[in-house]
Amino acid sequence: MCSLDSLPFELFRLLCLYLRASDVVALKAVCKKFHSWLGTSFWKKRVLSLCAGQFPCRSGKSVDWISCAIEREYTLELFGPTGNAVSFSQHNGSSPGIDAVHIPPDHPELLVLGDRGRMLTGFSLHRILKDNTWNQVFSDGRTHLGWIWTIKSCKDSMVTGSWDGTLRSWAITNTDLVLNTSYKLHAPVLCSNFLDPNTVAASAFLLARVIDLRLSPDQQSRCLAVRHQKAILCMGAPNERQICGSGCCADRNLAELRAGGDQWLSSYNSTSSLSSLGNSDLGMLDPLMLLSSLEEIHGTDQPVDSPVVVDLSSGDQVLPKCELPRESTRDEPAVSPPSVQDSLCGSSMVLYTGSDDHFLAGWDLRYPSKPVVKHQFVNYPRKMGLMDNNELWVAEPPGRIHVFDIRHGSLECVYTNELPGWVRGFGGLEATPGGVYACGLHGTVDVFHPTKPIIPMGRKPIAEHIAGSPTCMAYSQGILTVGAGDGSIYIWTSKNKVKSFLPDSG
């Protein structure tokens, strides 16, 4: 019998092409010979053989070819021409409409929804993937007073933002979701992002405010903010993927999550100020329609290039931060903003924001007076997804997807693609090395190759003609979730992922 290590080099590598990427990684660790044979050139060739276009979209980009190969093969197995994804759904749920879905990276058994009935609801993915049982493990309808638009988490911390102008901070535990602190931002909170485990950026109409979750609102009466001319609709922080997207997830058994009292399983039936709209209308709404009336309430008198701090404890007060930058002294040199190359590069204080003022802006939050880089759109940036620290994908209604090179502090649009038939805008966009996930308000959910041009991965979209319009999307660790304007929820994942959630039969 011939052993693997006695095979000729080319034959060995040919055999490896018939193995799963994860199996080849294990084989690579067997001995030095296999390690040298299965080097970068092998993995690069393997990835490029799976691409329908140019990858990466910008030549010269650094790529982790091994992890990319694993993700690409996994995504193709699910959503490619012979895809075998398993789907679960709850149609026309009790919610009047869902605008935020989230799977906490460090609590991957938990699915959290925010809806237009101001409810924050948690489901156990263990139960859903086991037998399609959608029993709530917690439900809170008293904390927020308006539609919930954004949910983000980092490790055991979670924040939720609402039309009521408040950002809420929560602790995720083994048995509960516990409210920590509420920060009044005095304007609808449409999007948020973690900058580090203790710091969150959250939109408040035309401001993006930076909040230290370790401090109470009274301790943090003046918080830093950056400013657009109109409402901020989306944001992304490169550091969030590193600190919050870890594959090392906590081993939590949320199937045993208990209700925790009346505050979770409350029958308190209260409606938001917008609840008079019928469900047929809810799926059609976009934040821009709801924000239009705020243009008259919140003026734009302050110059966009003025540093801003915000008083969180005494109303909607926006104050010029005259002390930044500080005046120089004889003993201390003046502080000057960094160059484009020095800023937005490897910093945890980096934030990208997209606004109804047609601009996508890149900020160095140490120098918040004006963006370091910006790009103007014909319409406006509605959704964004960071593939990694070098590449940003942005959705522009009604059907354009742009790819930006953000290396070395740049914001260069390297490619724009028009999606045929996408005529109403986007409900969600997620970019990964395995695939680009998008849902459109016209009712379609699709997965694309992360290439130039972007090409659908399957022969047809994974979902079409979804009633109520797909309004939000989340992808985490092999699970894709979409929420709709009629309260429906959709999940796609692999059979192996389903098995991993089932009890060990052995």
Coordinates of C-alpha atoms in Angstrom, one line a residue:
M1 CA 0.0 0.0 0.0
C2 CA 1.3 3.5 -0.9
S3 CA 1.3 6.1 1.9
L4 CA 0.4 9.7 1.3
D5 CA 3.8 11.0 2.0
S6 CA 5.3 8.8 -0.7
L7 CA 3.1 10.2 -3.4
P8 CA 4.5 12.6 -6.0
F9 CA 4.0 16.3 -5.2
E10 CA 1.5 17.0 -8.0
L11 CA -0.6 13.8 -7.3
F12 CA -0.8 14.6 -3.6
R13 CA -2.0 18.2 -4.3
L14 CA -4.5 16.8 -6.8
L15 CA -6.0 14.4 -4.2
C16 CA -6.3 17.3 -1.8
L17 CA -8.6 19.1 -4.2
Y18 CA -11.2 16.3 -3.5
L19 CA -11.0 16.9 0.3
R20 CA -12.9 19.5 2.2
A21 CA -10.8 22.6 3.0
S22 CA -11.1 21.9 6.8
D23 CA -9.7 18.3 6.2
V24 CA -6.8 19.7 4.2
V25 CA -6.0 22.0 7.1
A26 CA -5.8 19.0 9.4
L27 CA -3.6 17.2 6.9
K28 CA -1.3 20.2 6.6
A29 CA -0.5 19.8 10.3
V30 CA 0.6 16.2 10.0
C31 CA 4.2 16.7 9.0
K32 CA 6.6 19.3 7.7
K33 CA 6.4 17.8 4.2
F34 CA 2.6 18.3 4.0
H35 CA 2.9 21.7 5.5
S36 CA 5.4 22.9 2.8
W37 CA 3.4 21.2 0.0
L38 CA 0.1 22.9 1.1
G39 CA 1.4 26.5 1.2
T40 CA -0.1 29.8 0.1
S41 CA 0.0 29.0 -3.6
F42 CA -2.1 25.9 -3.1
W43 CA -4.8 27.7 -1.1
K44 CA -4.8 30.7 -3.4
K45 CA -5.3 28.4 -6.4
R46 CA -8.1 26.6 -4.6
V47 CA -10.0 29.8 -3.7
L48 CA -9.6 31.3 -7.2
S49 CA -11.0 28.1 -8.8
L50 CA -14.2 28.8 -6.8
C51 CA -14.5 32.4 -8.0
A52 CA -16.8 33.5 -10.8
G53 CA -14.9 36.8 -11.1
Q54 CA -11.9 38.7 -9.9
F55 CA -11.0 38.0 -6.3
P56 CA -10.2 40.1 -4.3
C57 CA -11.9 43.0 -6.0
R58 CA -8.8 45.1 -5.6
S59 CA -5.5 43.5 -6.7
G60 CA -2.7 43.6 -4.1
K61 CA -5.0 43.1 -1.1
S62 CA -3.7 40.8 1.6
V63 CA -5.9 37.7 1.9
D64 CA -5.9 34.9 4.4
W65 CA -6.3 32.2 1.8
I66 CA -6.8 29.3 4.2
S67 CA -9.8 30.8 6.1
C68 CA -11.1 32.2 2.8
A69 CA -11.1 28.7 1.3
I70 CA -13.0 27.3 4.2
E71 CA -15.7 30.0 4.1
R72 CA -16.1 30.0 0.3
E73 CA -16.6 26.2 0.2
Y74 CA -19.0 26.3 3.1
T75 CA -21.1 29.1 1.5
L76 CA -21.1 27.3 -1.9
E77 CA -22.3 24.1 -0.3
L78 CA -25.2 26.0 1.1
F79 CA -26.1 28.5 -1.6
G80 CA -24.3 27.4 -4.8
P81 CA -26.0 25.8 -7.8
T82 CA -26.4 22.5 -5.9
G83 CA -26.9 24.2 -2.5
N84 CA -28.3 22.2 0.3
A85 CA -29.2 24.9 2.9
V86 CA -31.8 24.0 5.4
S87 CA -34.4 26.7 6.0
F88 CA -36.7 27.5 8.9
S89 CA -39.3 30.2 9.1
Q90 CA -42.1 31.7 11.2
H91 CA -44.6 33.4 9.1
N92 CA -46.7 36.4 10.2
G93 CA -45.5 36.2 13.8
S94 CA -46.9 38.1 16.7
S95 CA -44.7 41.0 15.8
P96 CA -46.2 43.8 13.7
G97 CA -42.9 44.1 11.8
I98 CA -39.2 43.4 12.4
D99 CA -36.5 46.0 11.8
A100 CA -33.5 44.5 13.7
V101 CA -32.2 40.9 14.0
H102 CA -29.0 39.8 15.7
I103 CA -27.1 36.6 16.6
P104 CA -24.6 37.5 19.4
P105 CA -21.2 36.1 18.3
D106 CA -20.3 35.0 21.8
H107 CA -23.8 33.6 22.4
P108 CA -24.5 31.8 19.1
E109 CA -27.5 29.9 20.4
L110 CA -29.5 33.1 20.8
L111 CA -31.5 34.9 18.2
V112 CA -32.6 38.5 19.2
L113 CA -35.3 40.5 17.4
G114 CA -36.4 44.1 17.7
D115 CA -39.8 45.0 16.3
R116 CA -42.3 47.8 15.6
G117 CA -44.4 46.9 18.6
R118 CA -41.3 48.0 20.7
M119 CA -40.7 44.4 21.7
L120 CA -37.3 42.9 22.3
T121 CA -37.6 39.2 21.9
G122 CA -35.2 36.3 22.2
F123 CA -35.4 32.8 20.7
S124 CA -33.3 29.8 21.3
L125 CA -31.7 28.6 18.1
H126 CA -31.3 25.2 19.8
R127 CA -35.1 24.8 19.8
I128 CA -35.6 26.3 16.3
L129 CA -33.1 24.1 14.6
K130 CA -34.1 21.0 16.5
D131 CA -37.8 20.9 15.6
N132 CA -38.7 24.4 14.3
T133 CA -40.1 25.4 17.6
W134 CA -40.3 29.2 18.0
N135 CA -40.8 29.5 21.8
Q136 CA -39.7 32.8 23.2
V137 CA -37.0 32.6 25.9
F138 CA -37.4 36.2 26.8
S139 CA -39.6 39.1 25.8
D140 CA -39.5 42.7 26.9
G141 CA -42.1 45.3 25.8
R142 CA -41.7 47.9 28.5
T143 CA -38.1 49.2 28.1
H144 CA -38.3 50.9 24.7
L145 CA -41.1 53.3 23.8
G146 CA -40.7 53.1 20.1
W147 CA -39.7 50.9 17.2
I148 CA -36.4 49.1 17.7
W149 CA -34.0 49.7 14.8
T150 CA -30.6 48.4 15.9
I151 CA -29.2 45.5 18.0
K152 CA -25.4 45.0 18.5
S153 CA -23.4 42.9 20.9
C154 CA -19.8 42.3 22.0
K155 CA -19.0 39.5 24.3
D156 CA -21.5 39.6 27.1
S157 CA -22.7 43.2 26.4
M158 CA -25.6 44.2 24.1
V159 CA -27.1 47.5 23.0
T160 CA -30.4 48.3 21.5
G161 CA -31.5 51.5 19.8
S162 CA -35.0 52.8 19.2
W163 CA -37.2 55.4 17.6
D164 CA -37.7 56.7 21.2
G165 CA -34.3 58.3 21.1
T166 CA -32.7 56.0 23.7
L167 CA -29.8 53.6 23.6
R168 CA -30.2 50.7 26.1
S169 CA -27.2 48.7 27.4
W170 CA -27.9 45.0 28.4
A171 CA -25.9 42.2 29.9
I172 CA -26.3 38.7 28.4
T173 CA -26.0 36.1 31.1
N174 CA -26.6 32.3 31.2
T175 CA -30.2 32.7 32.2
D176 CA -31.3 36.3 31.5
L177 CA -31.0 39.4 29.5
V178 CA -30.5 42.2 32.1
L179 CA -30.9 45.9 31.5
N180 CA -27.9 47.9 32.7
T181 CA -28.2 51.5 31.6
S182 CA -30.3 53.8 29.4
Y183 CA -28.7 56.7 27.5
K184 CA -31.1 59.4 26.2
L185 CA -29.8 60.5 22.8
H186 CA -32.9 62.6 22.1
A187 CA -33.3 61.5 18.5
P188 CA -34.1 58.2 16.7
V189 CA -31.3 55.7 17.0
L190 CA -31.2 53.9 13.7
C191 CA -27.7 52.2 13.8
S192 CA -24.9 51.4 16.2
N193 CA -21.5 49.7 16.4
F194 CA -19.0 48.6 19.1
L195 CA -15.7 50.4 18.8
D196 CA -14.3 48.2 21.6
P197 CA -15.9 46.1 24.3
N198 CA -16.7 49.2 26.4
T199 CA -17.4 51.8 23.8
V200 CA -20.3 52.2 21.4
A201 CA -21.0 54.6 18.6
A202 CA -24.8 55.2 18.0
S203 CA -26.6 57.4 15.6
A204 CA -29.0 60.1 16.8
F205 CA -30.4 61.7 13.7
L206 CA -27.5 63.6 12.1
L207 CA -25.1 62.9 14.9
A208 CA -23.1 59.7 15.7
R209 CA -22.4 59.8 19.4
V210 CA -19.6 57.8 21.2
I211 CA -20.7 56.3 24.5
D212 CA -18.5 54.7 27.2
L213 CA -20.7 51.9 28.6
R214 CA -18.7 51.8 31.8
L215 CA -20.1 55.2 32.8
S216 CA -23.5 56.3 33.7
P217 CA -25.2 59.1 31.8
D218 CA -24.5 61.5 34.8
Q219 CA -20.8 60.5 34.8
Q220 CA -20.7 61.0 31.1
S221 CA -22.6 64.2 30.7
R222 CA -20.5 65.3 27.7
C223 CA -19.9 62.7 25.1
L224 CA -18.1 63.0 21.8
A225 CA -20.0 63.1 18.5
V226 CA -19.4 63.5 14.8
R227 CA -21.9 65.2 12.5
H228 CA -23.5 64.8 9.1
Q229 CA -25.9 67.3 7.5
K230 CA -28.8 64.8 7.5
A231 CA -29.8 61.6 9.2
I232 CA -27.1 58.9 9.6
L233 CA -28.6 55.6 8.2
C234 CA -25.7 53.1 8.6
M235 CA -22.3 52.7 10.2
G236 CA -19.4 50.3 10.5
A237 CA -16.4 50.0 12.7
P238 CA -13.4 47.8 11.4
N239 CA -12.4 47.0 15.0
E240 CA -15.8 45.5 15.8
R241 CA -15.1 42.4 13.6
Q242 CA -11.9 41.8 15.5
I243 CA -13.3 42.2 19.0
C244 CA -16.9 41.0 18.5
G245 CA -16.6 38.5 15.6
S246 CA -14.4 36.0 17.3
G247 CA -15.0 32.3 16.4
C248 CA -14.3 31.4 20.1
C249 CA -17.9 31.6 21.4
A250 CA -19.0 31.1 24.9
D251 CA -20.5 27.7 25.6
R252 CA -23.9 28.7 26.7
N253 CA -27.0 26.5 26.9
L254 CA -29.7 29.0 26.1
A255 CA -32.2 26.2 25.7
E256 CA -32.5 26.4 29.5
L257 CA -32.9 30.2 29.4
R258 CA -35.7 31.1 31.9
A259 CA -38.2 33.8 31.5
G260 CA -37.1 35.7 34.6
G261 CA -40.4 37.3 35.7
D262 CA -43.0 39.7 34.5
Q263 CA -40.5 42.0 32.9
W264 CA -39.7 39.3 30.3
L265 CA -43.1 37.6 29.6
S266 CA -45.1 40.7 30.1
S267 CA -48.6 41.1 28.6
Y268 CA -48.2 44.8 28.8
N269 CA -49.9 46.0 25.6
S270 CA -48.8 49.4 24.6
T271 CA -48.4 50.8 21.2
S272 CA -45.9 53.3 19.7
S273 CA -47.0 56.6 18.2
L274 CA -46.8 55.0 14.8
S275 CA -48.7 51.9 15.5
S276 CA -51.9 53.1 13.8
L277 CA -50.4 52.1 10.5
G278 CA -51.7 48.9 9.1
N279 CA -49.4 45.9 8.6
S280 CA -49.7 46.3 4.9
D281 CA -48.0 49.7 5.2
L282 CA -45.4 48.7 7.7
G283 CA -43.4 46.6 5.3
M284 CA -43.1 49.5 2.9
L285 CA -41.6 52.1 5.3
D286 CA -38.1 53.3 5.3
P287 CA -36.4 55.3 8.0
L288 CA -36.1 58.2 5.6
M289 CA -39.9 58.5 5.4
L290 CA -40.2 58.6 9.2
L291 CA -37.2 61.0 9.6
S292 CA -38.5 63.6 7.1
S293 CA -40.5 65.4 9.8
L294 CA -37.4 65.7 12.0
E295 CA -35.7 68.0 9.5
E296 CA -37.9 70.8 10.9
I297 CA -37.3 69.9 14.5
H298 CA -33.5 69.5 14.5
G299 CA -31.8 72.3 12.7
T300 CA -28.4 72.1 11.0
D301 CA -27.1 75.4 12.1
Q302 CA -23.8 74.1 13.4
P303 CA -21.2 73.7 10.7
V304 CA -20.4 70.1 9.8
D305 CA -16.7 70.7 10.4
S306 CA -17.2 71.8 14.0
P307 CA -16.2 69.4 16.8
V308 CA -19.2 68.4 18.9
V309 CA -19.9 67.1 22.4
V310 CA -23.3 66.2 23.6
D311 CA -24.9 66.6 27.0
L312 CA -26.7 63.3 27.8
S313 CA -28.3 64.5 31.0
S314 CA -30.0 67.8 30.2
G315 CA -31.9 67.5 27.0
D316 CA -30.9 67.7 23.4
Q317 CA -28.0 70.1 23.9
V318 CA -25.3 70.3 21.3
L319 CA -22.3 72.3 22.4
P320 CA -19.2 73.4 20.4
K321 CA -16.2 71.7 21.9
C322 CA -14.0 74.7 21.9
E323 CA -11.2 73.0 23.9
L324 CA -10.5 70.5 21.1
P325 CA -7.9 70.7 19.7
R326 CA -6.1 72.2 22.6
E327 CA -4.0 75.3 22.2
S328 CA -0.3 74.7 22.2
T329 CA 2.0 75.8 25.0
R330 CA 5.7 76.3 25.2
D331 CA 6.1 72.9 26.8
E332 CA 3.6 71.0 24.6
P333 CA 3.5 71.0 20.8
A334 CA 0.2 71.6 19.0
V335 CA -1.9 68.6 18.2
S336 CA -2.7 68.4 14.5
P337 CA -4.9 66.0 12.7
P338 CA -3.1 63.0 11.2
S339 CA -2.6 62.5 7.5
V340 CA -4.9 60.2 5.6
Q341 CA -2.2 57.5 5.6
D342 CA -1.7 57.7 9.3
S343 CA -5.4 57.9 10.2
L344 CA -8.0 55.2 9.7
C345 CA -5.3 52.6 9.8
G346 CA -5.1 50.1 12.6
S347 CA -6.9 52.3 15.0
S348 CA -9.7 51.3 17.4
M349 CA -11.1 54.8 17.0
V350 CA -12.2 54.4 13.4
L351 CA -15.8 54.7 12.3
Y352 CA -17.5 54.8 8.9
T353 CA -20.9 56.5 8.6
G354 CA -23.4 56.7 5.8
S355 CA -26.0 59.5 5.7
D356 CA -29.0 60.8 3.8
D357 CA -26.8 63.8 3.0
H358 CA -25.4 61.5 0.2
F359 CA -22.0 61.1 1.9
L360 CA -20.1 58.1 3.2
A361 CA -17.6 59.4 5.7
G362 CA -14.5 57.9 7.4
W363 CA -13.7 59.3 10.8
D364 CA -10.7 59.2 13.1
L365 CA -12.6 59.8 16.4
R366 CA -9.5 61.4 18.0
Y367 CA -10.0 64.3 15.5
P368 CA -13.8 64.5 15.2
S369 CA -14.1 67.9 13.7
K370 CA -14.4 66.6 10.1
P371 CA -14.1 63.3 8.3
V372 CA -10.7 62.1 7.2
V373 CA -12.1 60.7 3.9
K374 CA -15.6 60.9 2.3
H375 CA -17.4 59.7 -0.9
Q376 CA -20.5 61.2 -2.4
F377 CA -23.3 59.1 -3.8
V378 CA -26.0 59.9 -6.3
N379 CA -28.6 58.8 -3.8
Y380 CA -27.5 57.8 -0.3
P381 CA -25.7 54.9 1.4
R382 CA -28.3 52.8 3.0
K383 CA -26.5 49.7 4.3
M384 CA -22.9 48.7 4.7
G385 CA -20.9 45.6 5.4
L386 CA -17.2 45.4 6.3
M387 CA -15.7 42.3 4.7
D388 CA -12.5 42.9 6.7
N389 CA -10.3 45.9 7.6
N390 CA -9.4 46.5 4.0
E391 CA -12.7 46.2 2.1
L392 CA -16.1 47.9 2.6
W393 CA -19.3 47.0 0.8
V394 CA -22.1 49.7 0.6
A395 CA -25.6 49.4 -0.7
E396 CA -27.1 52.4 -2.5
P397 CA -30.9 52.4 -3.3
P398 CA -32.5 51.3 -5.4
G399 CA -30.1 48.6 -6.6
R400 CA -26.4 49.5 -6.5
I401 CA -23.7 47.8 -4.5
H402 CA -20.3 49.5 -4.3
V403 CA -17.0 48.1 -3.2
F404 CA -14.5 50.4 -1.4
D405 CA -10.8 49.9 -0.8
I406 CA -10.2 51.3 2.7
R407 CA -6.5 50.3 3.0
H408 CA -4.1 52.9 4.3
G409 CA -6.8 55.3 5.2
S410 CA -8.3 55.5 1.7
L411 CA -11.9 55.4 0.7
E412 CA -11.7 54.5 -3.0
C413 CA -14.6 53.0 -4.9
V414 CA -13.1 50.2 -6.9
Y415 CA -16.2 48.7 -8.3
T416 CA -20.0 49.4 -8.7
N417 CA -22.6 46.8 -9.6
E418 CA -26.2 47.4 -10.6
L419 CA -28.5 44.5 -9.5
P420 CA -31.1 43.9 -12.1
G421 CA -34.7 43.9 -10.7
W422 CA -33.7 45.5 -7.5
V423 CA -36.0 48.6 -7.7
R424 CA -37.0 49.4 -4.1
G425 CA -33.8 49.5 -2.1
F426 CA -32.1 47.3 0.5
G427 CA -33.2 45.8 3.7
G428 CA -29.8 44.3 4.6
L429 CA -26.2 43.7 3.4
E430 CA -23.6 41.4 4.9
A431 CA -20.1 41.0 3.3
T432 CA -17.9 38.0 4.2
P433 CA -15.0 36.3 2.3
G434 CA -17.4 33.4 1.8
G435 CA -20.2 35.4 0.1
V436 CA -22.1 38.7 0.1
Y437 CA -25.6 38.5 1.4
A438 CA -28.3 41.0 0.5
C439 CA -32.0 41.4 0.9
G440 CA -34.2 43.8 -1.1
L441 CA -37.4 45.5 -0.1
H442 CA -39.0 44.1 -3.3
G443 CA -38.9 40.7 -1.6
T444 CA -35.7 39.0 -2.7
V445 CA -32.9 37.4 -0.6
D446 CA -29.8 36.4 -2.5
V447 CA -26.1 35.4 -2.0
F448 CA -23.4 36.6 -4.3
H449 CA -19.8 35.7 -5.0
P450 CA -17.6 38.4 -3.3
T451 CA -15.9 39.2 -6.6
K452 CA -15.7 41.8 -9.4
P453 CA -18.3 41.6 -10.8
I454 CA -20.6 40.2 -8.1
I455 CA -22.4 37.3 -9.5
P456 CA -25.3 35.3 -7.9
M457 CA -24.0 32.2 -6.3
G458 CA -27.0 30.1 -7.1
R459 CA -29.2 29.6 -10.2
K460 CA -31.9 31.7 -8.5
P461 CA -32.2 33.7 -5.3
I462 CA -32.6 31.8 -2.1
A463 CA -35.9 33.5 -1.5
E464 CA -38.2 35.5 -3.8
H465 CA -41.5 37.4 -3.3
I466 CA -41.3 37.6 0.5
A467 CA -44.4 39.2 1.7
G468 CA -44.0 42.2 3.9
S469 CA -40.6 43.0 2.5
P470 CA -37.3 41.8 4.0
T471 CA -36.3 44.7 6.2
C472 CA -33.2 43.4 8.1
M473 CA -30.5 40.8 8.0
A474 CA -27.9 39.2 10.1
Y475 CA -25.2 36.6 9.3
S476 CA -23.1 34.9 12.0
Q477 CA -21.1 31.7 12.1
G478 CA -22.9 29.9 9.3
I479 CA -26.5 31.1 10.1
L480 CA -28.3 33.6 7.9
T481 CA -31.4 35.3 9.4
V482 CA -33.8 37.7 7.7
G483 CA -36.7 39.7 9.3
A484 CA -39.7 41.0 7.4
G485 CA -42.1 43.9 7.7
D486 CA -45.0 41.6 8.3
G487 CA -43.3 40.0 11.4
S488 CA -42.0 36.9 9.6
I489 CA -38.6 35.5 10.3
Y490 CA -36.5 33.3 8.0
I491 CA -33.3 31.3 8.8
W492 CA -30.9 29.4 6.5
T493 CA -28.1 27.2 7.6
S494 CA -26.3 23.9 6.9
K495 CA -27.3 20.4 8.0
N496 CA -24.1 20.1 9.9
K497 CA -24.9 23.3 11.8
V498 CA -28.3 21.8 12.7
K499 CA -26.7 18.6 13.9
S500 CA -24.3 20.7 16.1
F501 CA -27.3 22.1 17.9
L502 CA -28.8 18.7 18.6
P503 CA -28.0 16.7 21.7
D504 CA -25.3 14.1 21.3
S505 CA -27.1 10.8 20.5
G506 CA -24.0 8.8 21.6

